[in-house]
Amino acid sequence: MKTERVVSIIFAASAAYDGLLGAAFLIAPSALYAAFGVTPPNHWGYVQFPAAILIIFGLMFYAVATRPAANRNLIPYGILLKVAYCGVVFTYWFTQGLPDLWKPFAIIDAVSAVLFAWAWVRLRAPEQPRVVG
């Protein structure tokens, strides 16, 4: 399978994942918190704003999925999103404990960060031969 096709599949899956996850936490955060027994914050805006950002990143991942080489420059932002989330969740998970709700997302995001880094490297334009003269 060609690199661009694989990258398209990775980013289409990420677009769906982040878009749907963001939509769920934007539309029904109280139901999700209740279902997993997580104490909610004192204001739902603390959940809904990051949820909206996830939807925005989902749209960006869709742009990469549709034109991987042309939108390669967007991939580092996706890597940073995934690393930021993993950094926070894994730090709390291993030092202070964390509700189980957040753990699967961190594992998925860690895998996504690795796949995004692979895609970014593989989509690099081939070096042009140097003209010496």
JSON list of C-alpha atoms in Angstrom, two decimals:
[
{"chain": "A", "resi": 1, "resn": "MET", "atom": "CA", "xyz": [0.00, 0.00, 0.00]},
{"chain": "A", "resi": 2, "resn": "LYS", "atom": "CA", "xyz": [1.34, 3.43, -0.87]},
{"chain": "A", "resi": 3, "resn": "THR", "atom": "CA", "xyz": [2.40, 5.75, 1.93]},
{"chain": "A", "resi": 4, "resn": "GLU", "atom": "CA", "xyz": [-0.18, 8.42, 1.12]},
{"chain": "A", "resi": 5, "resn": "ARG", "atom": "CA", "xyz": [-2.98, 5.85, 1.23]},
{"chain": "A", "resi": 6, "resn": "VAL", "atom": "CA", "xyz": [-1.86, 4.59, 4.65]},
{"chain": "A", "resi": 7, "resn": "VAL", "atom": "CA", "xyz": [-1.53, 8.16, 5.94]},
{"chain": "A", "resi": 8, "resn": "SER", "atom": "CA", "xyz": [-5.02, 8.91, 4.61]},
{"chain": "A", "resi": 9, "resn": "ILE", "atom": "CA", "xyz": [-6.45, 5.97, 6.53]},
{"chain": "A", "resi": 10, "resn": "ILE", "atom": "CA", "xyz": [-4.63, 6.95, 9.75]},
{"chain": "A", "resi": 11, "resn": "PHE", "atom": "CA", "xyz": [-5.85, 10.54, 9.59]},
{"chain": "A", "resi": 12, "resn": "ALA", "atom": "CA", "xyz": [-9.39, 9.65, 8.50]},
{"chain": "A", "resi": 13, "resn": "ALA", "atom": "CA", "xyz": [-9.65, 7.38, 11.55]},
{"chain": "A", "resi": 14, "resn": "SER", "atom": "CA", "xyz": [-8.23, 10.15, 13.75]},
{"chain": "A", "resi": 15, "resn": "ALA", "atom": "CA", "xyz": [-10.65, 12.69, 12.28]},
{"chain": "A", "resi": 16, "resn": "ALA", "atom": "CA", "xyz": [-13.58, 10.43, 13.12]},
{"chain": "A", "resi": 17, "resn": "TYR", "atom": "CA", "xyz": [-12.22, 9.54, 16.57]},
{"chain": "A", "resi": 18, "resn": "ASP", "atom": "CA", "xyz": [-11.45, 13.10, 17.70]},
{"chain": "A", "resi": 19, "resn": "GLY", "atom": "CA", "xyz": [-14.51, 14.58, 16.02]},
{"chain": "A", "resi": 20, "resn": "LEU", "atom": "CA", "xyz": [-16.91, 12.10, 17.61]},
{"chain": "A", "resi": 21, "resn": "LEU", "atom": "CA", "xyz": [-15.19, 12.25, 20.99]},
{"chain": "A", "resi": 22, "resn": "GLY", "atom": "CA", "xyz": [-15.31, 16.04, 20.91]},
{"chain": "A", "resi": 23, "resn": "ALA", "atom": "CA", "xyz": [-18.98, 16.01, 19.90]},
{"chain": "A", "resi": 24, "resn": "ALA", "atom": "CA", "xyz": [-19.85, 13.60, 22.71]},
{"chain": "A", "resi": 25, "resn": "PHE", "atom": "CA", "xyz": [-18.18, 15.76, 25.37]},
{"chain": "A", "resi": 26, "resn": "LEU", "atom": "CA", "xyz": [-19.60, 18.95, 23.85]},
{"chain": "A", "resi": 27, "resn": "ILE", "atom": "CA", "xyz": [-23.20, 17.70, 23.67]},
{"chain": "A", "resi": 28, "resn": "ALA", "atom": "CA", "xyz": [-23.53, 15.34, 26.65]},
{"chain": "A", "resi": 29, "resn": "PRO", "atom": "CA", "xyz": [-20.67, 15.83, 29.11]},
{"chain": "A", "resi": 30, "resn": "SER", "atom": "CA", "xyz": [-22.83, 15.26, 32.19]},
{"chain": "A", "resi": 31, "resn": "ALA", "atom": "CA", "xyz": [-24.04, 11.87, 30.91]},
{"chain": "A", "resi": 32, "resn": "LEU", "atom": "CA", "xyz": [-20.46, 10.74, 30.21]},
{"chain": "A", "resi": 33, "resn": "TYR", "atom": "CA", "xyz": [-19.18, 11.85, 33.60]},
{"chain": "A", "resi": 34, "resn": "ALA", "atom": "CA", "xyz": [-22.12, 10.15, 35.33]},
{"chain": "A", "resi": 35, "resn": "ALA", "atom": "CA", "xyz": [-21.72, 6.93, 33.34]},
{"chain": "A", "resi": 36, "resn": "PHE", "atom": "CA", "xyz": [-18.09, 6.62, 34.44]},
{"chain": "A", "resi": 37, "resn": "GLY", "atom": "CA", "xyz": [-18.60, 7.90, 37.98]},
{"chain": "A", "resi": 38, "resn": "VAL", "atom": "CA", "xyz": [-16.31, 10.89, 37.50]},
{"chain": "A", "resi": 39, "resn": "THR", "atom": "CA", "xyz": [-16.88, 14.01, 39.58]},
{"chain": "A", "resi": 40, "resn": "PRO", "atom": "CA", "xyz": [-17.70, 16.84, 37.17]},
{"chain": "A", "resi": 41, "resn": "PRO", "atom": "CA", "xyz": [-15.97, 20.22, 37.23]},
{"chain": "A", "resi": 42, "resn": "ASN", "atom": "CA", "xyz": [-17.77, 23.21, 38.74]},
{"chain": "A", "resi": 43, "resn": "HIS", "atom": "CA", "xyz": [-18.68, 24.46, 35.24]},
{"chain": "A", "resi": 44, "resn": "TRP", "atom": "CA", "xyz": [-19.27, 22.47, 32.04]},
{"chain": "A", "resi": 45, "resn": "GLY", "atom": "CA", "xyz": [-17.39, 25.07, 30.02]},
{"chain": "A", "resi": 46, "resn": "TYR", "atom": "CA", "xyz": [-14.16, 23.48, 31.31]},
{"chain": "A", "resi": 47, "resn": "VAL", "atom": "CA", "xyz": [-15.16, 20.33, 29.42]},
{"chain": "A", "resi": 48, "resn": "GLN", "atom": "CA", "xyz": [-16.95, 21.82, 26.45]},
{"chain": "A", "resi": 49, "resn": "PHE", "atom": "CA", "xyz": [-14.16, 24.15, 25.33]},
{"chain": "A", "resi": 50, "resn": "PRO", "atom": "CA", "xyz": [-11.59, 21.32, 25.01]},
{"chain": "A", "resi": 51, "resn": "ALA", "atom": "CA", "xyz": [-14.33, 19.27, 23.33]},
{"chain": "A", "resi": 52, "resn": "ALA", "atom": "CA", "xyz": [-14.77, 22.01, 20.72]},
{"chain": "A", "resi": 53, "resn": "ILE", "atom": "CA", "xyz": [-11.00, 22.05, 20.21]},
{"chain": "A", "resi": 54, "resn": "LEU", "atom": "CA", "xyz": [-11.11, 18.29, 19.57]},
{"chain": "A", "resi": 55, "resn": "ILE", "atom": "CA", "xyz": [-13.70, 18.87, 16.86]},
{"chain": "A", "resi": 56, "resn": "ILE", "atom": "CA", "xyz": [-11.43, 21.51, 15.29]},
{"chain": "A", "resi": 57, "resn": "PHE", "atom": "CA", "xyz": [-8.50, 19.08, 15.35]},
{"chain": "A", "resi": 58, "resn": "GLY", "atom": "CA", "xyz": [-10.78, 16.43, 13.84]},
{"chain": "A", "resi": 59, "resn": "LEU", "atom": "CA", "xyz": [-11.41, 18.79, 10.93]},
{"chain": "A", "resi": 60, "resn": "MET", "atom": "CA", "xyz": [-7.67, 19.33, 10.58]},
{"chain": "A", "resi": 61, "resn": "PHE", "atom": "CA", "xyz": [-7.06, 15.58, 10.56]},
{"chain": "A", "resi": 62, "resn": "TYR", "atom": "CA", "xyz": [-9.69, 15.28, 7.84]},
{"chain": "A", "resi": 63, "resn": "ALA", "atom": "CA", "xyz": [-7.76, 17.85, 5.78]},
{"chain": "A", "resi": 64, "resn": "VAL", "atom": "CA", "xyz": [-4.61, 15.73, 6.17]},
{"chain": "A", "resi": 65, "resn": "ALA", "atom": "CA", "xyz": [-6.57, 12.59, 5.25]},
{"chain": "A", "resi": 66, "resn": "THR", "atom": "CA", "xyz": [-7.84, 14.13, 2.02]},
{"chain": "A", "resi": 67, "resn": "ARG", "atom": "CA", "xyz": [-4.48, 15.59, 0.91]},
{"chain": "A", "resi": 68, "resn": "PRO", "atom": "CA", "xyz": [-1.66, 14.08, 2.97]},
{"chain": "A", "resi": 69, "resn": "ALA", "atom": "CA", "xyz": [1.35, 15.53, 1.14]},
{"chain": "A", "resi": 70, "resn": "ALA", "atom": "CA", "xyz": [-0.18, 18.97, 0.66]},
{"chain": "A", "resi": 71, "resn": "ASN", "atom": "CA", "xyz": [-1.17, 19.19, 4.34]},
{"chain": "A", "resi": 72, "resn": "ARG", "atom": "CA", "xyz": [1.96, 17.58, 5.81]},
{"chain": "A", "resi": 73, "resn": "ASN", "atom": "CA", "xyz": [2.69, 20.88, 7.57]},
{"chain": "A", "resi": 74, "resn": "LEU", "atom": "CA", "xyz": [-0.36, 20.30, 9.82]},
{"chain": "A", "resi": 75, "resn": "ILE", "atom": "CA", "xyz": [0.87, 16.96, 11.17]},
{"chain": "A", "resi": 76, "resn": "PRO", "atom": "CA", "xyz": [3.21, 18.40, 13.86]},
{"chain": "A", "resi": 77, "resn": "TYR", "atom": "CA", "xyz": [0.22, 20.17, 15.44]},
{"chain": "A", "resi": 78, "resn": "GLY", "atom": "CA", "xyz": [-1.54, 16.82, 15.71]},
{"chain": "A", "resi": 79, "resn": "ILE", "atom": "CA", "xyz": [1.57, 15.28, 17.25]},
{"chain": "A", "resi": 80, "resn": "LEU", "atom": "CA", "xyz": [1.72, 18.11, 19.80]},
{"chain": "A", "resi": 81, "resn": "LEU", "atom": "CA", "xyz": [-1.96, 17.64, 20.69]},
{"chain": "A", "resi": 82, "resn": "LYS", "atom": "CA", "xyz": [-1.46, 13.93, 21.32]},
{"chain": "A", "resi": 83, "resn": "VAL", "atom": "CA", "xyz": [1.80, 14.41, 23.27]},
{"chain": "A", "resi": 84, "resn": "ALA", "atom": "CA", "xyz": [0.22, 17.15, 25.41]},
{"chain": "A", "resi": 85, "resn": "TYR", "atom": "CA", "xyz": [-2.74, 14.97, 26.36]},
{"chain": "A", "resi": 86, "resn": "CYS", "atom": "CA", "xyz": [-0.54, 11.93, 27.02]},
{"chain": "A", "resi": 87, "resn": "GLY", "atom": "CA", "xyz": [1.89, 13.98, 29.08]},
{"chain": "A", "resi": 88, "resn": "VAL", "atom": "CA", "xyz": [-0.84, 15.23, 31.39]},
{"chain": "A", "resi": 89, "resn": "VAL", "atom": "CA", "xyz": [-2.72, 11.94, 31.70]},
{"chain": "A", "resi": 90, "resn": "PHE", "atom": "CA", "xyz": [0.30, 9.67, 32.13]},
{"chain": "A", "resi": 91, "resn": "THR", "atom": "CA", "xyz": [1.82, 12.03, 34.72]},
{"chain": "A", "resi": 92, "resn": "TYR", "atom": "CA", "xyz": [-1.34, 11.96, 36.86]},
{"chain": "A", "resi": 93, "resn": "TRP", "atom": "CA", "xyz": [-1.96, 8.28, 36.20]},
{"chain": "A", "resi": 94, "resn": "PHE", "atom": "CA", "xyz": [1.46, 7.22, 37.47]},
{"chain": "A", "resi": 95, "resn": "THR", "atom": "CA", "xyz": [1.90, 9.78, 40.26]},
{"chain": "A", "resi": 96, "resn": "GLN", "atom": "CA", "xyz": [-1.48, 10.56, 41.82]},
{"chain": "A", "resi": 97, "resn": "GLY", "atom": "CA", "xyz": [-4.06, 8.32, 40.22]},
{"chain": "A", "resi": 98, "resn": "LEU", "atom": "CA", "xyz": [-6.67, 9.17, 37.66]},
{"chain": "A", "resi": 99, "resn": "PRO", "atom": "CA", "xyz": [-10.26, 8.12, 36.86]},
{"chain": "A", "resi": 100, "resn": "ASP", "atom": "CA", "xyz": [-10.36, 5.23, 34.39]},
{"chain": "A", "resi": 101, "resn": "LEU", "atom": "CA", "xyz": [-12.35, 7.34, 31.92]},
{"chain": "A", "resi": 102, "resn": "TRP", "atom": "CA", "xyz": [-9.20, 9.16, 30.74]},
{"chain": "A", "resi": 103, "resn": "LYS", "atom": "CA", "xyz": [-6.82, 6.19, 30.44]},
{"chain": "A", "resi": 104, "resn": "PRO", "atom": "CA", "xyz": [-7.97, 4.59, 27.15]},
{"chain": "A", "resi": 105, "resn": "PHE", "atom": "CA", "xyz": [-7.83, 7.99, 25.45]},
{"chain": "A", "resi": 106, "resn": "ALA", "atom": "CA", "xyz": [-4.19, 8.38, 26.55]},
{"chain": "A", "resi": 107, "resn": "ILE", "atom": "CA", "xyz": [-3.24, 4.97, 25.18]},
{"chain": "A", "resi": 108, "resn": "ILE", "atom": "CA", "xyz": [-4.99, 5.70, 21.87]},
{"chain": "A", "resi": 109, "resn": "ASP", "atom": "CA", "xyz": [-3.33, 9.12, 21.70]},
{"chain": "A", "resi": 110, "resn": "ALA", "atom": "CA", "xyz": [0.12, 7.64, 22.39]},
{"chain": "A", "resi": 111, "resn": "VAL", "atom": "CA", "xyz": [-0.33, 5.24, 19.47]},
{"chain": "A", "resi": 112, "resn": "SER", "atom": "CA", "xyz": [-1.67, 8.11, 17.35]},
{"chain": "A", "resi": 113, "resn": "ALA", "atom": "CA", "xyz": [1.36, 10.29, 18.15]},
{"chain": "A", "resi": 114, "resn": "VAL", "atom": "CA", "xyz": [3.70, 7.54, 16.95]},
{"chain": "A", "resi": 115, "resn": "LEU", "atom": "CA", "xyz": [1.66, 7.02, 13.77]},
{"chain": "A", "resi": 116, "resn": "PHE", "atom": "CA", "xyz": [1.54, 10.76, 13.11]},
{"chain": "A", "resi": 117, "resn": "ALA", "atom": "CA", "xyz": [5.32, 11.04, 13.53]},
{"chain": "A", "resi": 118, "resn": "TRP", "atom": "CA", "xyz": [5.79, 8.12, 11.12]},
{"chain": "A", "resi": 119, "resn": "ALA", "atom": "CA", "xyz": [3.47, 9.82, 8.61]},
{"chain": "A", "resi": 120, "resn": "TRP", "atom": "CA", "xyz": [5.29, 13.14, 8.93]},
{"chain": "A", "resi": 121, "resn": "VAL", "atom": "CA", "xyz": [8.66, 11.49, 8.25]},
{"chain": "A", "resi": 122, "resn": "ARG", "atom": "CA", "xyz": [7.38, 9.32, 5.39]},
{"chain": "A", "resi": 123, "resn": "LEU", "atom": "CA", "xyz": [5.70, 12.24, 3.62]},
{"chain": "A", "resi": 124, "resn": "ARG", "atom": "CA", "xyz": [8.92, 14.26, 3.55]},
{"chain": "A", "resi": 125, "resn": "ALA", "atom": "CA", "xyz": [9.73, 15.37, 0.01]},
{"chain": "A", "resi": 126, "resn": "PRO", "atom": "CA", "xyz": [12.63, 13.44, -1.48]},
{"chain": "A", "resi": 127, "resn": "GLU", "atom": "CA", "xyz": [15.87, 15.38, -1.51]},
{"chain": "A", "resi": 128, "resn": "GLN", "atom": "CA", "xyz": [16.80, 16.89, -4.82]},
{"chain": "A", "resi": 129, "resn": "PRO", "atom": "CA", "xyz": [20.30, 16.19, -6.10]},
{"chain": "A", "resi": 130, "resn": "ARG", "atom": "CA", "xyz": [22.70, 19.03, -5.47]},
{"chain": "A", "resi": 131, "resn": "VAL", "atom": "CA", "xyz": [24.32, 20.71, -8.40]},
{"chain": "A", "resi": 132, "resn": "VAL", "atom": "CA", "xyz": [27.97, 21.31, -7.70]},
{"chain": "A", "resi": 133, "resn": "GLY", "atom": "CA", "xyz": [29.63, 23.83, -9.90]}
]
